[in-house]
XYZ file of C-alpha atoms in Angstrom:
723
model
C 187.201 82.759 88.790
C 186.938 82.512 84.988
C 184.554 85.227 83.786
C 184.330 83.799 80.269
C 184.446 80.000 80.510
C 181.636 77.622 81.407
C 180.235 77.527 84.935
C 180.367 73.826 85.702
C 177.719 72.285 87.971
C 177.920 68.680 89.165
C 174.509 66.995 89.242
C 173.367 63.812 90.977
C 169.715 63.060 90.173
C 168.573 60.286 92.503
C 165.287 58.436 92.745
C 164.246 60.452 95.799
C 166.396 63.585 95.739
C 168.779 65.575 93.578
C 172.002 67.207 94.757
C 174.158 69.728 92.963
C 177.483 71.435 93.552
C 179.427 74.131 91.758
C 182.966 73.486 90.520
C 186.232 74.734 91.978
C 185.588 78.217 90.518
C 183.083 78.615 93.346
C 184.912 76.394 95.861
C 182.540 73.495 95.126
C 179.705 75.313 96.874
C 176.638 73.140 97.491
C 173.490 74.365 95.778
C 170.683 75.328 98.128
C 167.052 74.895 97.214
C 164.390 77.557 97.779
C 163.886 76.404 101.370
C 167.597 76.420 102.229
C 168.225 72.668 102.031
C 171.002 71.012 100.042
C 168.777 68.365 98.416
C 165.570 68.694 96.413
C 162.978 65.943 95.829
C 162.957 64.601 92.280
C 159.232 65.245 91.939
C 156.665 67.469 90.212
C 153.090 68.304 91.212
C 150.616 69.481 88.571
C 147.550 71.518 89.535
C 144.474 72.560 87.584
C 144.636 76.274 86.859
C 147.669 76.716 89.132
C 151.433 76.849 88.598
C 153.434 73.631 88.745
C 155.132 72.773 92.015
C 158.671 71.672 91.186
C 161.015 69.588 93.332
C 161.235 71.088 96.859
C 157.790 72.685 96.398
C 156.111 69.493 95.148
C 153.910 67.271 97.266
C 155.565 64.290 98.914
C 155.400 61.506 96.272
C 154.819 58.931 99.030
C 151.570 60.748 99.855
C 150.762 62.196 96.445
C 148.006 61.325 94.024
C 148.013 60.946 90.255
C 149.031 64.576 89.842
C 152.417 64.163 91.554
C 155.192 62.458 89.607
C 158.180 61.209 91.602
C 161.464 59.456 90.730
C 161.398 61.300 87.403
C 164.826 60.051 86.327
C 163.576 56.437 86.381
C 160.998 57.206 83.691
C 163.677 57.888 81.070
C 163.969 55.117 78.509
C 166.732 52.699 79.455
C 167.200 54.075 82.980
C 165.873 50.832 84.455
C 167.152 47.433 83.318
C 163.857 45.622 82.708
C 165.741 42.346 82.339
C 166.848 42.548 85.967
C 163.410 42.157 87.500
C 161.957 45.444 86.250
C 161.126 48.494 88.294
C 159.087 47.192 91.213
C 158.951 50.721 92.666
C 156.898 51.918 89.712
C 154.102 49.605 90.855
C 153.557 51.884 93.848
C 153.282 55.092 91.802
C 149.811 56.579 91.601
C 150.453 58.532 88.420
C 149.613 56.956 85.064
C 152.753 56.070 83.107
C 152.666 54.520 79.644
C 156.066 52.792 79.166
C 155.414 52.252 75.466
C 154.965 55.964 74.808
C 157.217 57.024 77.683
C 154.528 59.463 78.833
C 152.720 60.344 82.057
C 149.038 61.330 81.902
C 148.134 64.029 84.431
C 144.445 64.287 85.431
C 144.574 67.864 86.755
C 145.892 69.319 83.490
C 144.261 66.774 81.167
C 147.609 66.505 79.401
C 150.473 64.057 78.900
C 154.167 64.745 79.356
C 157.087 62.767 77.991
C 159.793 61.465 80.299
C 162.407 63.827 78.848
C 160.057 66.793 79.275
C 159.518 65.804 82.933
C 163.287 65.546 83.432
C 163.603 69.014 81.887
C 161.229 70.360 84.559
C 163.461 68.945 87.301
C 166.583 70.380 85.648
C 164.817 73.723 85.158
C 164.146 73.887 88.900
C 167.799 73.003 89.538
C 168.886 75.813 87.191
C 166.810 78.308 89.177
C 168.491 77.199 92.405
C 171.959 77.327 90.861
C 171.432 80.896 89.689
C 170.123 81.879 93.116
C 173.193 80.366 94.775
C 175.547 82.168 92.374
C 173.709 85.431 93.031
C 174.169 84.923 96.773
C 177.866 84.121 96.392
C 178.528 87.120 94.151
C 176.358 89.548 96.161
C 174.046 90.456 93.294
C 170.261 90.536 93.306
C 169.920 88.543 90.109
C 172.369 86.782 87.787
C 172.564 88.368 84.329
C 171.620 86.462 81.172
C 175.218 86.204 80.023
C 176.236 84.371 83.190
C 173.149 82.143 83.017
C 174.039 81.062 79.478
C 177.461 79.844 80.706
C 175.963 77.111 82.889
C 177.266 73.647 82.040
C 175.673 70.720 83.883
C 177.656 67.513 84.416
C 175.396 64.567 85.270
C 176.769 61.566 87.179
C 174.831 58.509 85.980
C 175.148 54.756 86.618
C 177.718 53.113 84.366
C 175.041 50.876 82.837
C 172.959 53.768 81.485
C 172.614 53.248 77.721
C 173.204 55.898 75.098
C 169.507 56.793 74.732
C 169.186 57.576 78.453
C 172.295 59.751 78.421
C 171.023 61.621 75.366
C 167.641 62.141 77.066
C 169.378 63.850 80.015
C 171.389 66.044 77.647
C 168.177 66.977 75.821
C 166.444 67.709 79.145
C 169.277 70.077 80.064
C 168.891 71.845 76.720
C 165.139 72.191 77.258
C 165.855 73.708 80.692
C 167.991 76.426 79.013
C 171.304 74.991 80.223
C 174.122 76.188 77.977
C 175.863 72.815 77.774
C 175.926 69.404 79.411
C 178.159 66.380 79.872
C 177.468 62.865 81.131
C 179.988 61.043 83.332
C 179.769 57.619 84.941
C 179.196 57.253 88.662
C 182.530 55.411 88.910
C 184.319 58.333 87.234
C 182.857 60.613 89.897
C 183.956 58.146 92.603
C 187.529 58.084 91.351
C 187.623 61.875 90.931
C 186.497 62.452 94.523
C 188.910 59.855 95.918
C 191.790 61.421 94.031
C 190.791 64.896 95.243
C 190.653 63.712 98.849
C 193.643 61.342 99.008
C 195.693 61.839 95.771
C 196.549 58.128 95.734
C 195.772 54.923 97.602
C 198.350 54.180 100.268
C 200.711 51.361 99.404
C 199.323 51.038 95.908
C 196.444 48.996 97.278
C 192.832 48.781 96.226
C 189.618 50.279 97.576
C 186.293 48.494 97.355
C 183.441 51.011 97.105
C 179.838 49.932 97.681
C 177.317 52.649 96.924
C 173.641 51.835 97.559
C 170.885 54.394 97.219
C 167.134 54.086 97.371
C 166.806 52.344 94.031
C 170.305 51.835 92.575
C 173.598 50.235 93.538
C 177.130 50.566 92.196
C 180.084 48.439 93.298
C 183.595 49.376 92.170
C 187.242 48.690 92.899
C 189.634 51.636 92.667
C 193.397 51.357 92.480
C 196.593 53.368 92.132
C 199.681 52.483 90.057
C 201.532 49.629 91.754
C 198.389 47.810 92.877
C 198.180 44.012 92.445
C 196.083 44.395 89.281
C 198.127 45.705 86.370
C 200.458 47.660 88.617
C 203.741 46.205 87.353
C 202.844 46.863 83.730
C 201.895 50.437 84.525
C 205.159 51.041 86.400
C 207.125 49.461 83.551
C 205.367 51.669 81.013
C 206.365 54.665 83.041
C 210.002 53.514 83.077
C 209.892 53.253 79.289
C 209.150 56.921 79.011
C 205.371 56.996 79.411
C 203.661 59.870 81.144
C 203.849 58.784 84.789
C 201.095 59.940 87.150
C 201.701 58.397 90.567
C 198.559 60.055 91.953
C 196.152 58.614 89.390
C 193.270 56.593 90.785
C 191.666 54.240 88.314
C 188.446 52.227 88.203
C 189.667 48.636 87.901
C 186.280 46.910 87.868
C 182.692 47.913 88.490
C 179.076 46.890 88.207
C 175.852 48.903 88.444
C 172.255 47.841 88.989
C 169.222 50.077 88.506
C 166.897 47.681 90.361
C 168.929 46.873 93.491
C 168.489 49.398 96.276
C 167.347 49.994 99.831
C 163.745 50.347 98.653
C 163.641 46.566 98.121
C 163.740 46.194 101.913
C 160.582 48.333 102.117
C 158.910 46.193 99.458
C 159.875 42.943 101.207
C 158.339 44.183 104.460
C 155.268 45.402 102.558
C 154.675 42.003 100.955
C 155.248 40.257 104.273
C 152.725 42.287 106.257
C 150.172 42.370 103.439
C 150.152 38.561 103.291
C 150.498 37.768 106.995
C 149.081 40.534 109.175
C 145.620 39.559 110.481
C 144.276 43.092 110.172
C 145.001 43.125 106.418
C 143.470 39.786 105.523
C 140.600 40.270 103.116
C 141.549 43.907 102.546
C 141.986 45.026 98.938
C 145.206 47.026 99.313
C 146.650 47.723 95.883
C 150.219 48.900 95.499
C 149.258 52.096 93.674
C 146.458 52.988 96.108
C 146.545 55.520 98.923
C 146.497 52.682 101.444
C 149.316 50.969 99.583
C 151.401 54.134 99.760
C 150.791 54.503 103.476
C 151.628 50.878 104.153
C 154.875 51.230 102.187
C 155.714 54.440 104.066
C 155.179 52.573 107.347
C 157.541 49.836 106.173
C 160.141 52.475 105.279
C 159.904 53.918 108.786
C 160.249 50.429 110.246
C 163.383 49.859 108.148
C 164.924 53.060 109.494
C 164.005 52.063 113.047
C 165.709 48.679 112.609
C 168.884 50.464 111.513
C 169.122 51.645 115.129
C 167.412 48.843 117.071
C 167.465 45.060 116.777
C 163.665 44.961 116.793
C 160.855 47.474 116.795
C 157.331 48.345 115.744
C 155.571 51.066 113.759
C 151.867 51.945 113.717
C 150.047 52.998 110.548
C 146.727 54.678 111.255
C 143.365 53.817 109.629
C 144.610 51.174 107.243
C 143.393 47.873 108.660
C 139.988 46.262 108.647
C 137.249 48.897 109.175
C 139.949 51.600 109.103
C 141.612 50.333 112.267
C 145.212 51.193 113.112
C 147.853 48.666 112.084
C 150.892 47.909 114.246
C 153.780 46.217 112.441
C 156.513 44.471 114.423
C 159.769 43.207 112.917
C 163.317 42.266 113.867
C 166.593 42.416 112.000
C 166.524 38.621 111.696
C 163.119 38.782 109.992
C 164.344 41.443 107.565
C 167.377 39.338 106.693
C 165.140 36.346 106.011
C 162.742 38.359 103.857
C 165.562 39.983 101.844
C 167.815 36.939 101.355
C 167.144 36.491 97.641
C 166.056 39.976 96.580
C 168.884 41.890 98.265
C 171.538 39.834 100.083
C 172.189 37.226 97.370
C 172.190 39.816 94.581
C 174.522 42.197 96.411
C 176.861 39.325 97.350
C 177.024 38.140 93.728
C 177.717 41.676 92.502
C 180.542 42.208 94.988
C 182.089 38.827 94.186
C 182.031 39.515 90.435
C 183.629 42.957 90.822
C 186.294 41.714 93.259
C 187.135 38.752 90.987
C 187.413 41.039 87.963
C 189.768 43.300 89.912
C 192.217 40.464 90.579
C 190.755 39.061 93.809
C 190.660 40.142 97.432
C 194.430 40.546 97.728
C 195.405 44.166 98.021
C 192.027 45.484 99.163
C 193.062 47.823 101.948
C 189.878 49.822 102.431
C 186.156 49.220 102.102
C 184.267 52.408 101.427
C 180.508 52.590 101.986
C 178.348 55.326 100.455
C 174.649 55.994 100.053
C 171.803 55.711 102.523
C 171.274 52.000 101.886
C 174.677 51.105 103.329
C 173.558 52.386 106.741
C 171.373 49.287 107.055
C 173.143 46.736 109.338
C 172.103 43.856 107.059
C 173.871 45.511 104.099
C 177.023 46.079 106.141
C 177.047 42.414 107.236
C 176.575 41.339 103.616
C 179.559 43.393 102.447
C 181.803 41.995 105.188
C 180.714 38.424 104.477
C 181.277 38.810 100.729
C 184.963 39.634 101.183
C 185.592 37.283 104.099
C 185.713 39.794 106.953
C 184.269 39.367 110.419
C 180.801 40.787 110.958
C 181.155 44.163 112.646
C 184.480 45.025 111.010
C 184.802 48.778 110.467
C 184.262 50.618 107.182
C 185.469 53.900 105.794
C 182.898 56.610 105.098
C 184.887 59.261 103.270
C 182.160 59.735 100.660
C 179.206 61.762 101.959
C 175.766 62.192 100.413
C 176.989 64.914 98.043
C 180.049 63.106 96.714
C 178.555 62.152 93.322
C 177.663 65.765 92.509
C 181.073 66.827 93.817
C 182.803 64.169 91.709
C 180.821 65.103 88.613
C 181.929 68.736 88.958
C 185.557 67.525 89.059
C 185.324 64.883 86.320
C 183.582 67.304 83.968
C 185.484 70.416 85.013
C 186.488 71.231 81.428
C 182.866 71.908 80.521
C 183.365 70.159 77.187
C 180.831 67.900 75.514
C 181.206 65.381 72.714
C 177.494 64.903 71.990
C 176.464 64.358 68.401
C 173.166 65.916 67.325
C 171.509 64.919 64.056
C 168.604 66.788 62.450
C 165.860 64.679 64.047
C 167.321 65.063 67.511
C 167.770 68.803 66.981
C 164.078 69.110 66.128
C 163.115 67.186 69.281
C 165.393 69.384 71.387
C 163.945 72.549 69.866
C 160.379 71.421 70.637
C 161.308 70.461 74.202
C 162.825 73.910 74.733
C 159.786 75.722 73.329
C 157.408 73.607 75.436
C 159.316 74.170 78.691
C 159.630 77.913 78.051
C 155.864 78.027 77.472
C 155.225 76.151 80.730
C 157.550 78.517 82.625
C 155.712 81.519 81.175
C 152.376 79.974 82.141
C 153.672 79.242 85.655
C 154.738 82.873 85.988
C 151.326 84.094 84.835
C 149.456 81.759 87.214
C 151.728 82.685 90.109
C 151.076 86.374 89.505
C 147.345 85.691 89.351
C 147.541 83.783 92.645
C 149.392 86.694 94.215
C 146.703 89.153 93.150
C 143.944 86.772 94.229
C 145.600 86.429 97.630
C 145.805 90.209 97.994
C 142.097 90.585 97.264
C 141.120 87.708 99.547
C 143.334 88.974 102.365
C 141.688 92.402 102.137
C 138.190 90.851 102.250
C 139.100 88.598 105.194
C 140.693 91.483 107.058
C 137.633 93.705 106.702
C 135.223 90.910 107.629
C 137.089 90.144 110.844
C 137.699 93.841 111.559
C 134.098 94.245 112.704
C 135.107 92.721 116.034
C 138.425 94.571 116.377
C 139.242 97.637 118.457
C 138.567 99.910 115.490
C 135.574 98.038 114.080
C 133.219 100.918 114.849
C 135.075 103.024 112.250
C 133.954 100.747 109.390
C 130.867 101.546 107.263
C 127.727 100.397 109.084
C 125.275 99.968 106.194
C 124.326 96.812 104.287
C 126.221 97.998 101.216
C 129.546 97.278 102.908
C 128.745 93.608 103.611
C 127.174 93.213 100.179
C 130.337 94.516 98.502
C 132.514 92.037 100.432
C 130.134 89.193 99.481
C 130.201 90.241 95.840
C 134.015 90.376 95.830
C 134.228 87.010 97.593
C 131.841 85.461 95.053
C 133.965 86.821 92.215
C 137.075 85.108 93.612
C 135.318 81.737 93.247
C 133.810 82.443 89.841
C 134.801 81.239 86.387
C 135.318 84.881 85.469
C 138.146 85.025 88.016
C 139.584 81.705 86.823
C 139.624 82.915 83.212
C 140.764 86.474 83.960
C 143.956 87.830 82.431
C 146.698 89.453 84.508
C 145.489 92.880 83.407
C 141.917 92.034 84.443
C 143.126 90.750 87.828
C 145.191 93.890 88.400
C 142.202 96.035 87.469
C 140.012 94.119 89.930
C 142.546 94.545 92.725
C 142.861 98.261 91.939
C 139.085 98.694 92.158
C 138.914 96.757 95.456
C 141.812 98.745 96.866
C 140.333 102.095 95.813
C 136.870 101.191 97.142
C 138.163 100.034 100.511
C 140.556 102.979 100.863
C 137.629 105.303 100.226
C 134.976 103.601 102.364
C 137.266 102.391 105.154
C 139.682 105.323 105.376
C 139.050 105.984 109.062
C 139.578 102.339 109.991
C 142.735 101.976 107.882
C 144.217 105.208 109.267
C 143.582 104.029 112.833
C 145.132 100.649 112.084
C 148.184 102.304 110.519
C 148.658 104.534 113.548
C 148.317 101.506 115.842
C 150.933 99.608 113.821
C 153.348 102.533 113.979
C 152.867 102.801 117.735
C 153.412 99.058 118.131
C 156.602 99.315 116.081
C 157.881 102.018 118.397
C 156.998 99.908 121.435
C 158.752 96.857 119.959
C 161.894 98.891 119.292
C 161.820 100.173 122.854
C 161.272 96.652 124.221
C 164.126 95.324 122.097
C 166.462 98.031 123.389
C 165.397 97.297 126.967
C 165.849 93.537 126.483
C 169.331 94.091 125.044
C 170.251 96.219 128.053
C 168.909 93.578 130.440
C 170.832 90.806 128.686
C 173.992 92.851 128.966
C 173.416 93.444 132.687
C 172.209 89.944 133.541
C 172.688 86.362 132.372
C 169.022 86.074 131.425
C 165.603 87.639 131.678
C 162.085 86.419 132.331
C 160.534 87.331 129.006
C 158.362 85.011 126.990
C 161.322 83.771 124.945
C 161.680 83.214 121.225
C 163.004 79.670 121.354
C 161.279 76.378 121.893
C 162.990 75.555 125.174
C 160.636 77.419 127.495
C 160.113 74.905 130.308
C 158.868 77.409 132.888
C 155.775 76.461 134.896
C 154.024 79.764 134.319
C 150.628 80.580 135.806
C 147.759 79.809 133.447
C 146.915 83.471 132.940
C 150.514 84.374 132.008
C 150.858 81.442 129.616
C 147.571 82.346 127.942
C 148.797 85.920 127.471
C 151.811 84.548 125.587
C 149.543 82.335 123.452
C 147.231 85.231 122.616
C 150.166 87.516 121.853
C 151.541 85.034 119.315
C 148.086 84.498 117.848
C 147.487 88.222 117.443
C 150.877 88.709 115.775
C 150.135 85.777 113.478
C 146.772 87.271 112.485
C 148.446 90.575 111.652
C 151.132 88.846 109.604
C 148.426 86.937 107.761
C 146.470 90.110 107.024
C 149.631 91.624 105.520
C 150.150 88.574 103.304
C 153.132 87.220 105.265
C 151.713 83.703 105.299
C 154.949 81.858 106.047
C 155.700 83.918 109.134
C 152.052 83.758 110.160
C 152.115 79.954 110.005
C 155.269 79.939 112.143
C 153.588 82.170 114.743
C 150.508 79.951 114.841
C 152.796 76.962 115.384
C 154.595 78.798 118.182
C 151.289 79.633 119.857
C 150.312 75.958 119.659
C 153.627 75.026 121.257
C 152.802 77.261 124.199
C 149.344 75.645 124.365
C 151.037 72.359 125.216
C 152.670 73.897 128.308
C 149.594 74.491 130.454
C 149.321 72.361 133.607
C 146.858 71.656 136.422
C 143.913 73.059 134.472
C 140.363 73.079 135.738
C 137.413 72.161 133.463
C 136.743 75.799 132.464
C 140.425 76.417 131.716
C 140.673 73.219 129.664
C 137.735 74.368 127.560
C 139.359 77.777 127.026
C 142.613 76.156 125.878
C 140.695 73.789 123.602
C 138.908 76.700 121.913
C 142.162 78.597 121.429
C 143.882 75.529 119.948
C 140.923 74.996 117.621
C 141.184 78.578 116.361
C 144.956 78.272 115.900
C 144.686 75.052 113.901
C 141.995 76.594 111.672
C 144.080 79.708 111.030
C 147.235 77.657 110.432
C 145.371 75.508 107.921
C 144.354 78.594 105.938
C 147.919 79.943 106.064
C 149.254 76.661 104.686
C 146.637 76.720 101.927
C 147.925 80.164 100.970
C 151.478 78.794 100.986
C 150.522 75.913 98.667
C 151.382 73.414 101.396
C 148.340 71.100 101.144
C 149.807 68.355 103.336
C 150.437 70.819 106.178
C 147.016 72.380 105.661
C 145.398 68.944 105.812
C 147.160 68.073 109.073
C 146.062 71.352 110.658
C 142.457 70.880 109.541
C 142.411 67.329 110.877
C 143.878 68.524 114.189
C 141.011 71.006 114.386
C 138.489 68.246 113.696
C 139.999 66.151 116.480
C 139.073 69.004 118.825
C 135.638 69.587 117.271
C 134.376 66.967 114.822
C 131.427 69.193 113.813
C 133.376 72.370 113.167
C 132.166 73.731 109.832
C 135.319 75.778 109.165
C 137.537 72.734 109.726
C 135.386 70.627 107.400
C 135.525 73.412 104.806
C 139.312 73.746 105.140
C 139.832 70.011 104.735
C 137.439 69.906 101.780
C 139.398 72.763 100.182
C 142.597 70.727 100.452
C 140.860 67.637 99.097
C 139.607 69.733 96.183
C 143.147 70.942 95.500
C 144.386 67.336 95.621
C 141.483 66.319 93.326
C 140.113 63.942 95.952
C 136.567 64.886 95.060
C 134.837 62.032 96.904
C 136.513 63.017 100.174
C 135.733 66.681 99.546
C 132.080 65.859 98.861
C 131.757 63.927 102.130
C 133.125 66.851 104.143
C 130.971 69.390 102.305
C 127.814 67.303 102.780
C 128.501 67.155 106.478
C 129.264 70.878 106.646
C 126.063 71.685 104.744
C 123.983 69.724 107.235
C 125.572 71.650 110.081
C 125.358 75.064 108.349
C 122.838 75.004 105.464
C 123.222 78.732 104.758
C 127.032 78.844 104.613
C 127.852 80.471 101.258
C 131.500 79.375 101.165
C 130.497 75.731 101.602
C 127.902 76.048 98.835
C 130.405 77.660 96.452
C 133.045 75.015 97.022
C 130.426 72.304 96.554
C 129.544 73.773 93.157
C 133.217 73.736 92.186
C 133.581 70.113 93.293
C 130.409 69.076 91.462
C 131.691 70.814 88.346
C 134.974 68.915 88.441
C 133.193 65.621 89.068
C 130.936 66.276 86.080
C 133.958 67.032 83.882
C 135.667 63.867 85.076
C 132.606 61.710 84.342
C 132.228 63.314 80.946
C 135.845 62.554 80.152
C 135.515 58.946 81.349
C 132.366 58.520 79.262
C 134.138 59.863 76.186
C 137.091 57.538 76.747
C 134.780 54.546 77.189
C 132.952 55.440 74.007
C 136.256 55.715 72.187
C 137.411 52.336 73.490
C 134.214 50.344 73.024
C 132.409 52.293 70.326
């Protein structure tokens, strides 16, 4: 490994996801995101008074609101060929994009961000993951600054990307503190991977490569010396003393489209059902509305289903007339009919042009398919038909989902760049860098504030619930104790807390910690002793279980996997549920929210395994499930997983539609998502059920405050527009 040269990273930024791989210095290791996956969504979520959620942490763009920006790469100027039908996918985005300015307006931050700045945020997240991967590979806790400065990103982009788009990516890399960057064409990455895998094409033939992603398509013909196109001249040149390279694989012909992709199938189905389904007639379903997003997501699921079955149906809940469920049925024949012009004809024409420019079909020995779109049977049939093969003829799939990043790391292995930077561009790059560094610093500050806030809130929640625990009698019994918890809770929801500095937050936590350690010493000592005893018991149980496993093929414990199919007595199964719930509560109290959420989920899994229950037992299970869903929702809120929190809250409401905590949890998520109307409805209902609930009242004040700010802003904008 070169300890001085650039650390090359191949980058493939797609419309839905980004993939990265290190170069040969690190054995082309795939970059893992923070959650362990090898792909990260190309999305950003902005939050009022909270840190940005980048890529794998962002909300799902298909369910996001105006504060989540997806398909960031397609916002860069020139990334979409407007003369080829424009970007129909942008019509479904709920964020506000001004193509003239190249900016996105974000409601939660009341700010606008340029497309290059947004791309820099995605690249900045990628940089973080790269450094984490390098640290893991080199067995260090954190990569030093010198190593970080050696990063050199190589972006694989469609061949038709113009100069301004390529420069925008280079500038985004600079703003993300990447030491250097290079741009290579997708076809260069293709050829580099094919050469790495096969060295040359057998028999000097040609390979037709069709790569279709969610929103883009590239078709290319690759060849080796001796192929029917230009082969004789190349061989002759070699005989005359040229530098012969028998293993070279060249791009003979290619064509790229930034508006032809698998997403067009989703759009075709969307338009079909919107215009023909009886349940949608008369419904005002706009493409950039929440209903429009959900309908499109249903069409995407139907497309995937039809990749496996010849016909099928998908149900989308609460989208039809009077919020009825909508069932959509389709067949492969219908999809082919709907996509004839928008997909089939365009792909056929592209393949024909590339094949003709490569010298014709003669010599094509392999057809290589890549990208998720080529898994669609209709696309495979179209490729076969375009080159005169029988439908069903086999394809090669040597190029996996990471091949473009892999190819970029090979094609740009030198880590050299030939970019030219004039004074104006240098000024823009400098400002982008300063802005992104400021946002990163702000994110760090807000994250630290959230951590302190969570510590304070966890302590308050623990002491409130401790009244009913085994050691609750050891807590202070006077009114002052409850008043102090109320005062601390009120502070957490106050503007003073929102505006507090890190030092002020730390001071508040220190005062809370000192007060509770002083007033609750007996309780905390008893809890500590109980935890130590439990740890000893767990170690003893683990040793016993290990001995039993060694002596026997299995044991009748409660199991840690999800394959427990035993028909246990109700009492025994409930013991397992309660054990998981108790462990989850303890993990939550200690701030281990991720593990707590997993334990709540495990307890719910066991809840599904009761059988032959009587009415009283069914009610007991229902109450336990309700409590688990409520606790899981709060854990997900702490983890900044609003979609998960929303699902848990709604599951709780399915069990008890008038549960105040569930309504409050869901309203909290709606508030975080800036869905103030939905939050208000839940809070109104909760207030009617529990007029004296202080938490409901506080959240309602926060919602009303945001609504007032929003109306004030709208009024100011209207005044500015109309005078």
